Amino acid sequence: WSYFILTSYDEFQNLFGRKADKNRKLYNGRIQCYYYEYFGELPPRK
């Protein structure tokens, strides 16, 4: 499974216990948010 998390909590990676594969800083109005991407395994090719 892959996980995609949108949060304003800047210490989320420490709380989750794993560094994100990709992350982006976003703004919701004036609120700074973070978009974290955790990729799972790719499905096998047939």
C-alpha positions as YAML, in Angstrom:
chain: A
units: angstrom
residues:
- id: 1
  name: TRP
  ca: [0.00, 0.00, 0.00]
- id: 2
  name: SER
  ca: [1.00, 3.60, -0.58]
- id: 3
  name: TYR
  ca: [0.16, 6.42, 1.81]
- id: 4
  name: PHE
  ca: [-0.46, 10.08, 0.98]
- id: 5
  name: ILE
  ca: [-0.76, 12.38, 3.99]
- id: 6
  name: LEU
  ca: [-1.76, 16.06, 4.09]
- id: 7
  name: THR
  ca: [-1.14, 17.69, 7.47]
- id: 8
  name: SER
  ca: [-0.11, 20.96, 9.08]
- id: 9
  name: TYR
  ca: [1.94, 19.08, 11.70]
- id: 10
  name: ASP
  ca: [5.57, 19.64, 10.69]
- id: 11
  name: GLU
  ca: [6.94, 16.77, 12.84]
- id: 12
  name: PHE
  ca: [4.72, 14.13, 11.22]
- id: 13
  name: GLN
  ca: [7.65, 12.12, 9.80]
- id: 14
  name: ASN
  ca: [9.08, 11.66, 13.30]
- id: 15
  name: LEU
  ca: [5.67, 10.66, 14.64]
- id: 16
  name: PHE
  ca: [5.12, 8.19, 11.78]
- id: 17
  name: GLY
  ca: [8.61, 6.75, 12.30]
- id: 18
  name: ARG
  ca: [9.66, 6.83, 8.66]
- id: 19
  name: LYS
  ca: [11.02, 9.49, 6.33]
- id: 20
  name: ALA
  ca: [8.71, 10.25, 3.40]
- id: 21
  name: ASP
  ca: [9.73, 9.18, -0.09]
- id: 22
  name: LYS
  ca: [8.58, 12.60, -1.32]
- id: 23
  name: ASN
  ca: [7.27, 15.66, 0.46]
- id: 24
  name: ARG
  ca: [5.94, 19.05, -0.57]
- id: 25
  name: LYS
  ca: [5.27, 22.23, 1.35]
- id: 26
  name: LEU
  ca: [1.84, 23.70, 0.56]
- id: 27
  name: TYR
  ca: [-0.30, 26.57, 1.80]
- id: 28
  name: ASN
  ca: [-4.01, 26.36, 2.57]
- id: 29
  name: GLY
  ca: [-4.70, 30.08, 2.66]
- id: 30
  name: ARG
  ca: [-2.11, 31.24, 5.18]
- id: 31
  name: ILE
  ca: [-1.76, 27.86, 6.87]
- id: 32
  name: GLN
  ca: [1.47, 26.06, 6.02]
- id: 33
  name: CYS
  ca: [0.83, 22.37, 5.28]
- id: 34
  name: TYR
  ca: [2.91, 19.38, 4.22]
- id: 35
  name: TYR
  ca: [2.06, 16.69, 1.70]
- id: 36
  name: TYR
  ca: [3.94, 13.45, 2.42]
- id: 37
  name: GLU
  ca: [4.12, 10.55, -0.02]
- id: 38
  name: TYR
  ca: [5.04, 7.04, 1.14]
- id: 39
  name: PHE
  ca: [5.22, 4.58, -1.75]
- id: 40
  name: GLY
  ca: [4.45, 0.90, -1.36]
- id: 41
  name: GLU
  ca: [5.67, -1.97, -3.49]
- id: 42
  name: LEU
  ca: [4.80, -2.01, -7.18]
- id: 43
  name: PRO
  ca: [2.46, -4.80, -8.31]
- id: 44
  name: PRO
  ca: [4.15, -7.66, -10.19]
- id: 45
  name: ARG
  ca: [4.25, -7.46, -13.98]
- id: 46
  name: LYS
  ca: [2.34, -10.09, -15.89]
...
